[in-house]
Short mmCIF file of C-alpha atoms and ligand atoms in Angstrom, two decimals:
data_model
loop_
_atom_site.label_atom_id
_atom_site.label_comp_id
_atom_site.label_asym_id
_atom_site.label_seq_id
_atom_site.Cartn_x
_atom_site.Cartn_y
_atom_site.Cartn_z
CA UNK J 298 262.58 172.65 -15.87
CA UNK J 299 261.87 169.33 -17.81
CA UNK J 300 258.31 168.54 -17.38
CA UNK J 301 257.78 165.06 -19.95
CA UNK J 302 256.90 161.92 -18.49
CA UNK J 303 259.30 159.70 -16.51
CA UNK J 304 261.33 163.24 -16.31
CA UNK J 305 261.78 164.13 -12.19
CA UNK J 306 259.98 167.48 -12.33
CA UNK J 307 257.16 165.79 -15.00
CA UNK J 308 256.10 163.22 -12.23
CA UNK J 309 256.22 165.41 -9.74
CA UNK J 310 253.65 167.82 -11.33
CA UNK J 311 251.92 165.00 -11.84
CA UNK J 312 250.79 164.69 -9.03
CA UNK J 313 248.70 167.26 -8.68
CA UNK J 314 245.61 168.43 -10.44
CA UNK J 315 246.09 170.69 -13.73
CA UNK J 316 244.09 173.18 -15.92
CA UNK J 317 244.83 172.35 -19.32
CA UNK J 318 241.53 174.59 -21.05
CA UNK J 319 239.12 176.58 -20.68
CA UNK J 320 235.27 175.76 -20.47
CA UNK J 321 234.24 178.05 -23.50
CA UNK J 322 237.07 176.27 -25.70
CA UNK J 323 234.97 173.34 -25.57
CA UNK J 324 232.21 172.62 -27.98
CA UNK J 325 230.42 169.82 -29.23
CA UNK J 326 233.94 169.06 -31.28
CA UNK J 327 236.89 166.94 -29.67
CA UNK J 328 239.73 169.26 -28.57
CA UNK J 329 243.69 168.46 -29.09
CA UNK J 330 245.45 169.19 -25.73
CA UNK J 331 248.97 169.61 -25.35
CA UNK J 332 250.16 169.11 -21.91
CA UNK J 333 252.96 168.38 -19.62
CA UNK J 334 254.75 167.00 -22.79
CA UNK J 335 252.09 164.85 -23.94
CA UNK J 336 249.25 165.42 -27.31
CA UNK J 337 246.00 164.39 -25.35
CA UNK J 338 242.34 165.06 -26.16
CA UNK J 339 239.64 166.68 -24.44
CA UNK J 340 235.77 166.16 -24.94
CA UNK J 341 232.30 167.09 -23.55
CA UNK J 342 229.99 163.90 -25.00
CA UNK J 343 226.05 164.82 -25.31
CA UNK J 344 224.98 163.80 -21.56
CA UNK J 345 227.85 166.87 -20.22
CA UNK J 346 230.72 164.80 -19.37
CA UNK J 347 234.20 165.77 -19.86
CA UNK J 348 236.84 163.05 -20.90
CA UNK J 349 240.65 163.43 -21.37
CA UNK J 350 242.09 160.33 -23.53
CA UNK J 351 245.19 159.52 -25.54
CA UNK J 352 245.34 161.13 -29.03
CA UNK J 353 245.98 157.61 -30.52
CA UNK J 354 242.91 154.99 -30.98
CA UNK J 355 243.74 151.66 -29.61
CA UNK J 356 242.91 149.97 -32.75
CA UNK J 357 245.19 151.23 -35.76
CA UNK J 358 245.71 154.60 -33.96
CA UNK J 359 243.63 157.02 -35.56
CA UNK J 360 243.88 160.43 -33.72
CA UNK J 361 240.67 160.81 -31.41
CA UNK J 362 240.67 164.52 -32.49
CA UNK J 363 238.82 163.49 -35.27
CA UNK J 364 236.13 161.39 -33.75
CA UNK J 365 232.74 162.57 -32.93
CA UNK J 366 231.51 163.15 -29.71
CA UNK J 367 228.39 160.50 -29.30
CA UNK J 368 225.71 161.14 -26.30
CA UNK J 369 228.01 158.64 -24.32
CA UNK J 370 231.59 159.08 -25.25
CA UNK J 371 233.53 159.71 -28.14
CA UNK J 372 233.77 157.36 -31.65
CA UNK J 373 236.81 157.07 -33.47
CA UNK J 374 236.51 158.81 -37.08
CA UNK J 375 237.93 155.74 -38.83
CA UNK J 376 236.22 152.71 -37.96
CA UNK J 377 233.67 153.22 -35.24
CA UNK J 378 235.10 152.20 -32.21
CA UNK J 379 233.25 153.64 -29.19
CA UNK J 380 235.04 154.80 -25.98
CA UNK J 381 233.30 156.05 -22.69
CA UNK J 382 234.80 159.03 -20.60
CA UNK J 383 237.05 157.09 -18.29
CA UNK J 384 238.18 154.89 -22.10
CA UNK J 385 236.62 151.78 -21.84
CA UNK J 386 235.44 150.26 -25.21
CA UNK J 387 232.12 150.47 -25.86
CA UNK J 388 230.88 149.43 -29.14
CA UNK J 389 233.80 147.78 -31.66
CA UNK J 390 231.05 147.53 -34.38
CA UNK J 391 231.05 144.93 -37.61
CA UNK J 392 233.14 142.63 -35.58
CA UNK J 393 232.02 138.99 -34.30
CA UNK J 394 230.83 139.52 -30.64
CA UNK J 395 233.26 137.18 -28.97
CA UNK J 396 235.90 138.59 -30.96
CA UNK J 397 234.45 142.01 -29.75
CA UNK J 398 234.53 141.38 -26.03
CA UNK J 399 237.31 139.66 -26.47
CA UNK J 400 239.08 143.14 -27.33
CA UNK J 401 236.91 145.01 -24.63
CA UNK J 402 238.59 143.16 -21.74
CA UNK J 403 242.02 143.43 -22.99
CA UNK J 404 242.49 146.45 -24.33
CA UNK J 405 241.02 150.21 -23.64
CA UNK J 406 241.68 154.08 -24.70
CA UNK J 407 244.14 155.83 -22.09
CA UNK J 408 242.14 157.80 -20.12
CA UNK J 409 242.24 160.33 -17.01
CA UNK J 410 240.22 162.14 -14.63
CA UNK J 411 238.69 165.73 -15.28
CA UNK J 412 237.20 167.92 -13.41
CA UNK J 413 235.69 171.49 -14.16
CA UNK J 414 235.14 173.95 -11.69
CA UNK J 415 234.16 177.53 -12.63
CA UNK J 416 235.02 177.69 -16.30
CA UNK J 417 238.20 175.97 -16.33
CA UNK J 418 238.82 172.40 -16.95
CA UNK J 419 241.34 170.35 -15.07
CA UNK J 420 242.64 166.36 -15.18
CA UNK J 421 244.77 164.64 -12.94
CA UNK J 422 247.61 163.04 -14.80
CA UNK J 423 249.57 160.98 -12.36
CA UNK J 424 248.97 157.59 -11.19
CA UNK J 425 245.75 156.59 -9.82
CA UNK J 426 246.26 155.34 -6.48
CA UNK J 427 247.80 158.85 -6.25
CA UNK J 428 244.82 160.89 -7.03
CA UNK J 429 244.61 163.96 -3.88
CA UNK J 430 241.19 165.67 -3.64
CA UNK J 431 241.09 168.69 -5.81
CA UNK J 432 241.78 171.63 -4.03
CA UNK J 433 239.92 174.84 -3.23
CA UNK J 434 241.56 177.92 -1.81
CA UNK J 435 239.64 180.45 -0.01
CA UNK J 436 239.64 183.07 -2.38
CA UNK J 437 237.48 181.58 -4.70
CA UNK J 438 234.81 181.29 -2.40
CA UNK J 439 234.65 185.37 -1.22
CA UNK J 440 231.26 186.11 -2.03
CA UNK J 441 230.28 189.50 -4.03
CA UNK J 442 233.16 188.56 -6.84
CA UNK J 443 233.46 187.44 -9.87
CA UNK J 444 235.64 185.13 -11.61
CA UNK J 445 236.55 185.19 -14.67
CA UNK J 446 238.59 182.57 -16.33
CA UNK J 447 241.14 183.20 -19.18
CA UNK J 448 244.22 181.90 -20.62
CA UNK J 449 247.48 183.48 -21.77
CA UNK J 450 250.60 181.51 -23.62
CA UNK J 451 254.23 182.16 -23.35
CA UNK J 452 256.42 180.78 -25.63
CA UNK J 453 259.27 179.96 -23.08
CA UNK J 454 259.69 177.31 -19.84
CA UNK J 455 257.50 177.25 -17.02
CA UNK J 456 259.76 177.94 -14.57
CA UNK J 457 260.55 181.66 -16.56
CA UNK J 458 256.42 182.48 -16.15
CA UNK J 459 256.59 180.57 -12.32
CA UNK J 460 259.55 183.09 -11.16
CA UNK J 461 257.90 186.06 -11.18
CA UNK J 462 255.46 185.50 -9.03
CA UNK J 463 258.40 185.58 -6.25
CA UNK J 464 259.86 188.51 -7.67
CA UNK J 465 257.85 191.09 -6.24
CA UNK J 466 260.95 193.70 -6.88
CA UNK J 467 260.29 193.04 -11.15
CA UNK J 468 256.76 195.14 -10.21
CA UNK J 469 258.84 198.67 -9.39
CA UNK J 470 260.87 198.24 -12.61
CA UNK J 471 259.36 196.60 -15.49
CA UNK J 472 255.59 197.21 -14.37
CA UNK J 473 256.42 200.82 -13.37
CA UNK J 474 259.91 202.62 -14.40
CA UNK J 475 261.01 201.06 -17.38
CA UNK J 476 257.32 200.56 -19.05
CA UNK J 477 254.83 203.08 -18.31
CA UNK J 478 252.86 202.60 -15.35
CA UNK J 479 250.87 199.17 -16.12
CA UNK J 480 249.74 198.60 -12.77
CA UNK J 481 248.94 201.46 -9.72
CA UNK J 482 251.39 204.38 -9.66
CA UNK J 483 252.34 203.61 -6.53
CA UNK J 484 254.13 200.19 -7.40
CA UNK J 485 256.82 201.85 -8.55
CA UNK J 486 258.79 202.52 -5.40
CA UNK J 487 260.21 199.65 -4.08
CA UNK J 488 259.90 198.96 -0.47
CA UNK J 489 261.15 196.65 1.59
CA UNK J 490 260.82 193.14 1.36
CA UNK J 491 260.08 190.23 3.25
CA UNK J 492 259.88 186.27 2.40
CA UNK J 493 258.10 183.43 4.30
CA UNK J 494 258.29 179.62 3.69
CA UNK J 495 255.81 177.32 4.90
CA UNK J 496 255.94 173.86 3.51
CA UNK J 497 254.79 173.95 -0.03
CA UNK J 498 253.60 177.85 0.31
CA UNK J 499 255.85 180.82 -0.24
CA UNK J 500 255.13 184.69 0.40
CA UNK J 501 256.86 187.59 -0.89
CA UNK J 502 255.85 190.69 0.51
CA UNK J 503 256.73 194.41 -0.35
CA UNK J 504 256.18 196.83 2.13
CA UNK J 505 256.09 200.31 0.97
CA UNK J 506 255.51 203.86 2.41
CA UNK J 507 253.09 205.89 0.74
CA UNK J 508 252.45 209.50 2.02
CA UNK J 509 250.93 208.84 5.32
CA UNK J 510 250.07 204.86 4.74
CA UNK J 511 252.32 201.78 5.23
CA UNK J 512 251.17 199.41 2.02
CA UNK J 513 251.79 195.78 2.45
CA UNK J 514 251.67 193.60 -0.73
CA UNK J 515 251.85 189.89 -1.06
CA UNK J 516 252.70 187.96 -3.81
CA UNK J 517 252.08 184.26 -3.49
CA UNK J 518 252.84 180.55 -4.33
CA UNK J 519 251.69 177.15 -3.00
CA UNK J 520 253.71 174.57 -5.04
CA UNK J 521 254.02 173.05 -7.50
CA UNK J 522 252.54 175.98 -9.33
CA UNK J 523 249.83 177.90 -8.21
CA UNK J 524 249.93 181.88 -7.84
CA UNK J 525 247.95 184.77 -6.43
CA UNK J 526 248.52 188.94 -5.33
CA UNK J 527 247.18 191.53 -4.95
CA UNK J 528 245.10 194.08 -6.89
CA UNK J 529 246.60 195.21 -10.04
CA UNK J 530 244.87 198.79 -10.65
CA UNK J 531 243.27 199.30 -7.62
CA UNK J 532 245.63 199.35 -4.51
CA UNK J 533 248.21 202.35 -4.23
CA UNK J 534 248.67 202.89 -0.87
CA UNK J 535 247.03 206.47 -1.00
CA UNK J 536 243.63 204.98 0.85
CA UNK J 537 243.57 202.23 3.55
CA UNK J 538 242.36 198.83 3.03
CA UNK J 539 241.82 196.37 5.17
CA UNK J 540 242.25 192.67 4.03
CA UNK J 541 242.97 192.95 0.03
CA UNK J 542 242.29 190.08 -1.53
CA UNK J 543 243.66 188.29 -4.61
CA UNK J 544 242.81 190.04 -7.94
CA UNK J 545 243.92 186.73 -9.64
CA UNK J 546 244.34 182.70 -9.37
CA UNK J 547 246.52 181.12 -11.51
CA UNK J 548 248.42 178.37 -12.85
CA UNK J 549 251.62 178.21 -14.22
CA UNK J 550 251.06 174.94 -16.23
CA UNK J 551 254.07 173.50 -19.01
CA UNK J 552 252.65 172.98 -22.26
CA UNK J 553 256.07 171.20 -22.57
CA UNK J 554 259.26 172.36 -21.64
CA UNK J 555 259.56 175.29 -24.18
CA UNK J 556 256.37 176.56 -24.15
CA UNK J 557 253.82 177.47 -21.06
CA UNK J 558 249.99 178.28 -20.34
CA UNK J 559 248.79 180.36 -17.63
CA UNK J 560 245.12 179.41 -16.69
CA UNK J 561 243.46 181.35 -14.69
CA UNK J 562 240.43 183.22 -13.04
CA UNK J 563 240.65 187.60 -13.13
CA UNK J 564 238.93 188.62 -10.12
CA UNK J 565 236.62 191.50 -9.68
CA UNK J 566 234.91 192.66 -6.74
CA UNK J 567 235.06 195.02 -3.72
CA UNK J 568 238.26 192.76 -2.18
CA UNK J 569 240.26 192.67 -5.84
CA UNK J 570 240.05 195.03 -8.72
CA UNK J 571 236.46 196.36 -9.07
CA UNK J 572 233.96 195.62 -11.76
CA UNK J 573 234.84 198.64 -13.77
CA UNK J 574 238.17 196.68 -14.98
CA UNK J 575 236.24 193.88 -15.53
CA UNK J 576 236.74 194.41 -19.78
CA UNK J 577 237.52 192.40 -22.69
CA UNK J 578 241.28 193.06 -21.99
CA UNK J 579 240.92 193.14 -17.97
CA UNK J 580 242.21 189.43 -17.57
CA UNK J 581 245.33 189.98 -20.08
CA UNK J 582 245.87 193.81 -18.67
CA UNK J 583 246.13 192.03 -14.84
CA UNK J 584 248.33 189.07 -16.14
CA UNK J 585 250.94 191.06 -17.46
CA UNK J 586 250.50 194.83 -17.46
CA UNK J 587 249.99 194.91 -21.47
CA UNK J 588 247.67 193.47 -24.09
CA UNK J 589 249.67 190.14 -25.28
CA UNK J 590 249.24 190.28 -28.98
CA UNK J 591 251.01 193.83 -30.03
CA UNK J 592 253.98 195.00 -32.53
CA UNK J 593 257.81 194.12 -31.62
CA UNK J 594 258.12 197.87 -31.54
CA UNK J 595 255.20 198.20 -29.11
CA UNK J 596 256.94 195.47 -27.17
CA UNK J 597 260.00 197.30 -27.27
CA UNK J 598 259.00 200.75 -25.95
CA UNK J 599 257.04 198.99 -23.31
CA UNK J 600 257.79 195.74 -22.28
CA UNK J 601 255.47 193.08 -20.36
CA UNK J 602 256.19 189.96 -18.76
CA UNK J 603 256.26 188.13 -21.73
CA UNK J 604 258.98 190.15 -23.69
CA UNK J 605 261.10 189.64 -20.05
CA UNK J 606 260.52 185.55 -19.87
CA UNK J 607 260.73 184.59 -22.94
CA UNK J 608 263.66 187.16 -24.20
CA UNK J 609 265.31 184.91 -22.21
CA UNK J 610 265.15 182.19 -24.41
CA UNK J 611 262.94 179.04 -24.26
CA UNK J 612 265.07 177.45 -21.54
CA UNK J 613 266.59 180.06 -19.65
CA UNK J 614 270.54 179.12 -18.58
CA UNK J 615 270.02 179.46 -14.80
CA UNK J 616 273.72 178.25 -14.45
CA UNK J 617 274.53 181.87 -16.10
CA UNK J 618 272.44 184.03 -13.70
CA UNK J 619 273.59 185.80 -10.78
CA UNK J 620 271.31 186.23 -8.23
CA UNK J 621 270.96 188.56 -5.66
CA UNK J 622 269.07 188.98 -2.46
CA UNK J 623 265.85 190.33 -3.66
CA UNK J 624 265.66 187.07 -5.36
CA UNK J 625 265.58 184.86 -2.09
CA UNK J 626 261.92 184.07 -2.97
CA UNK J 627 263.09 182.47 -5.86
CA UNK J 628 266.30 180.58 -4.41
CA UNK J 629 264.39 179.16 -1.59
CA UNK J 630 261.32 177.89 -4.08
CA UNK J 631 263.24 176.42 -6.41
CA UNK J 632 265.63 174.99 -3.67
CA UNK J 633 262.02 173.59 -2.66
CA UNK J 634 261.14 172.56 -5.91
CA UNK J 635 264.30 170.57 -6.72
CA UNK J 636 264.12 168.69 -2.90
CA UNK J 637 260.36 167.63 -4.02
CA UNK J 638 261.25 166.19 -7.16
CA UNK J 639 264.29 164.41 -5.84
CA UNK J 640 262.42 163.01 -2.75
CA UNK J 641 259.55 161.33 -5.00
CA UNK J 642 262.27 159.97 -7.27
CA UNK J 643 262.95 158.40 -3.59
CA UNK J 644 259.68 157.51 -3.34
CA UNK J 645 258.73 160.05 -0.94
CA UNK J 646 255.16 161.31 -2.20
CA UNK J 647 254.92 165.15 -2.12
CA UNK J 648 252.48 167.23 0.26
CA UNK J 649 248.92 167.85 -0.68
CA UNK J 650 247.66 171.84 0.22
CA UNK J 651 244.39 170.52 0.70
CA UNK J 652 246.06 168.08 3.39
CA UNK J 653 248.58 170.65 5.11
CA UNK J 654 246.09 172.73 5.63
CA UNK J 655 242.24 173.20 6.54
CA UNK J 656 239.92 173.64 3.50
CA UNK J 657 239.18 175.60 1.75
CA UNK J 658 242.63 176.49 1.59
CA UNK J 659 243.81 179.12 3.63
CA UNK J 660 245.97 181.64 1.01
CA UNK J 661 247.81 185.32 1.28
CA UNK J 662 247.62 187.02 -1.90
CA UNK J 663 246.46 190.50 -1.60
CA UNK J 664 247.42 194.12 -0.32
CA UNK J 665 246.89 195.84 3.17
CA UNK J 666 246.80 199.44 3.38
CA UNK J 667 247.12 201.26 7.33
CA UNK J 668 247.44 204.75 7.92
CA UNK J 669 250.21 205.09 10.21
CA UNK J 670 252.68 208.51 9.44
CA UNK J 671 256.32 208.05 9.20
CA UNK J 672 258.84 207.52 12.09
CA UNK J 673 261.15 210.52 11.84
CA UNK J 674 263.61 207.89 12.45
CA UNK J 675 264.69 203.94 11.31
CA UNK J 676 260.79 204.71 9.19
CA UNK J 677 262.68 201.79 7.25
CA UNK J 678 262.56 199.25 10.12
CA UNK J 679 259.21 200.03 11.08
CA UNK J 680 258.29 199.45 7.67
CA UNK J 681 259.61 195.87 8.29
CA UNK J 682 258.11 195.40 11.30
CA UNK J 683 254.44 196.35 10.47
CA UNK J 684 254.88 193.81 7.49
CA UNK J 685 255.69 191.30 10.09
CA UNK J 686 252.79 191.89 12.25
CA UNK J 687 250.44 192.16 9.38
CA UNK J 688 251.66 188.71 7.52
CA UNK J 689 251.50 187.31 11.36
CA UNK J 690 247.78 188.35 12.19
CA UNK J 691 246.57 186.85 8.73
CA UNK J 692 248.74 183.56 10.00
CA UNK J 693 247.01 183.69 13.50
CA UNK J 694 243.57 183.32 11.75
CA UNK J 695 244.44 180.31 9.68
CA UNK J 696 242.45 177.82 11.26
CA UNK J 697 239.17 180.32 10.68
CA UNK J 698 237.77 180.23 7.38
CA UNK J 699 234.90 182.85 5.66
CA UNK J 700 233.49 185.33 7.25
CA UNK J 701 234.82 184.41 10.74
CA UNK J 702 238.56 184.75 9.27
CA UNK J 703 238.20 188.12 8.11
CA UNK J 704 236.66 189.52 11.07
CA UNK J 705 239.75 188.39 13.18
CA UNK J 706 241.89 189.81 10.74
CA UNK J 707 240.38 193.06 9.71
CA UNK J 708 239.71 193.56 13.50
CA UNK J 709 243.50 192.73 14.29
CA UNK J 710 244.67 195.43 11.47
CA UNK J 711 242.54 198.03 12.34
CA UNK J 712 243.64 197.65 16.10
CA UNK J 713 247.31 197.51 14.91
CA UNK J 714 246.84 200.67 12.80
CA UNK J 715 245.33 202.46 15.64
CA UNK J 716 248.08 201.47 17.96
CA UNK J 717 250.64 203.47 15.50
CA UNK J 718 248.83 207.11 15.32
S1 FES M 277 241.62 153.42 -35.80
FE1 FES M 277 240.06 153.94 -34.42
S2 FES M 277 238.49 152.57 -34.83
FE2 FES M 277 240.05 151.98 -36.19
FE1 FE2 M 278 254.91 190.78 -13.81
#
């Protein structure tokens, strides 16, 4: 749960690439970033390049959120110093010029790599030699969709926002029974369920009867904290649908270890939610079934993810929980988790999901629908076993990326569906 630096769990998040804002928070104005634990700042200079550097100036530590933003780097408000993106000095004016250089070589701003991609802006904090390639997963490159990124903060740990992901049973109750329905009507029966492991990616699926269609939803992870499932208004198992996509990518990044940020993209198009939920409150409506900012009593009658995570405090007592099997998804990740951080205490460096597996990055996320009627008897176990043979055809096509991917698969589903009539 502890995320700071030197903490287990804080280098081993470090090693991967981050969001920490979003493109539009960024104007011509430095911006204070906290992250992972740590106060850092975040600029665009004039020539378009993004820099993340310490809060403190090197010289008599001045924060950098007050410096201006020069056509090449960033100048410290209080005497002038002069930093480029990656924090070497630049200019240390009214100074002798040995005495100047002098301080160049020695000394620099703390600085580490950004990177924006598609309205959000992410930085690498873990040690250089360290640095994987930044990853890209397959569903943001479905053409025909758009992505849309927003951010929404939760005043509790990580791990509280990161569990629900693996909790696809939460969707039946809190989503559906308890609140009104946030999400499809048909979310709130509850299925069965099946989990999958694979390396750093885990799967929860729900598979659900609905009239005469078998609906199979998965809800996904690829460590150390990156999430995706299916549609949120869209699917309900009344019409079939072949090859869902994601209607969301997301991460599930500490802000430090009592508060969280999830960044992420919305996705609209034919293969997620469609346009016509693409809104000012689209984004906030698919990250948690309710507008964020409303009245306790609001909160009360209907309840989001937000009042369920962080009623439970800011650090959840996961010594006090009692967990059951619908929460296997969230024993075996955390199991995961835990063996991870431990093994790079060790000194065993964690997998890369741009190295386990082909790029772009092969991911789950998503709902099928098939028409196939109900078995007048065990309907329950064929539930199961369709949700095996769907999760298996999308595995068979791994290697196959695009176009080429979902051909195989949609051609596999329709063939399974029609084998079932
Ligand atoms: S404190 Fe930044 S230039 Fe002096
Ligand atoms: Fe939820």
């Amino acid at each position: 749960m502890r995320t700071s630096r030197g903490s287990a769990c804080g280098e081993y998040l470090r090693r991967y690439w981050q969001p920490l804002a979003l493109t539009r928070e960024i104007d011509d104005r430095p911006l204070l970033i906290r992250v992972l634990g740590e106060e850092l700042v975040l600029f665009r200079d004039g020539s378009g390049q993004y820099g993340l550097v310490h809060k403190q100036c090197p010289h008599r530590r001045a924060s950098m959120e007050f410096g201006v933003c020069e056509q090449r780097g960033i100048r410290c408000c209080y005497h002038g110093w002069l930093f480029d993106i990656d924090g070497s000095i630049l200019e240390i004016p009214g100074q002798p010029q040995d005495i100047a250089d002098l301080v160049r070589r020695q000394t620099r701003l703390g600085a580490y790599p950004v990177k924006e991609f598609r309205g959000l802006v992410f930085a690498y904090l873990g040690p250089p030699d360290k640095i994987p390639a930044f990853p890209v997963y397959d569903t943001l490159e479905i053409e025909d969709q758009t992505l849309v990124p927003y951010r929404a903060d939760y005043r509790c740990n990580w791990l509280q926002v990161l569990d629900a992901i693996l909790d696809p049973i939460h969707t039946s109750f809190l989503h559906s029974r308890v609140s009104r329905a946030q999400f499809s009507d048909g979310l709130g029966e509850i299925g069965e369920l099946l989990f999958y492991q694979r390396e750093m990616s885990f799967l929860g699926a729900n598979v659900r009867r609905v009239g005469e269609h078998v609906w199979v939803r998965v809800n996904e992870l690829v460590l150390p904290n990156f999430t995706q499932a299916g549609a949120a208004f869209s699917a309900d198992g009344t019409r079939p649908i072949y090859y869902g996509r994601t209607a969301f990518s997301r991460w599930v990044v500490p802000i430090d270890d009592e508060n969280t940020t999830a960044f992420a993209w919305a996705i609209f198009g034919e293969r997620a939610d469609p346009e016509e939920y693409n809104t000012p409150e689209g984004p906030e409506l698919i990250e948690q079934g309710e507008r964020m900012d409303r009245s306790y009593a609001e909160r009360q009658r209907y309840p989001g993810d937000a009042e369920a995570v962080e009623g439970m405090g800011r650090i959840a007592d996961q010594k006090m929980e009692h967990l059951v099997p619908s929460d296997k998804g969230i024993i075996q990740y955390r199991r995961k988790l835990r063996k991870l951080c431990r093994d790079l205490e060790n000194g065993i460096e964690p997998g890369q999901a741009g190295a386990l597996w082909p790029n772009p990055v092969p991911t789950y996320g998503g709902d099928t629908v098939l028409r196939m009627p109900a078995r007048e008897q065990n309907d329950r176990e064929f539930l199961l076993e369709i949700g095996e043979r769907v999760m298996q055809i999308q595995y068979d096509a791994e290697d196959l990326s695009g176009t080429a991917r979902d051909a195989q698969v949609i051609e596999a589903l329709k063939s399974l569906e029609a084998a079932h009539q």
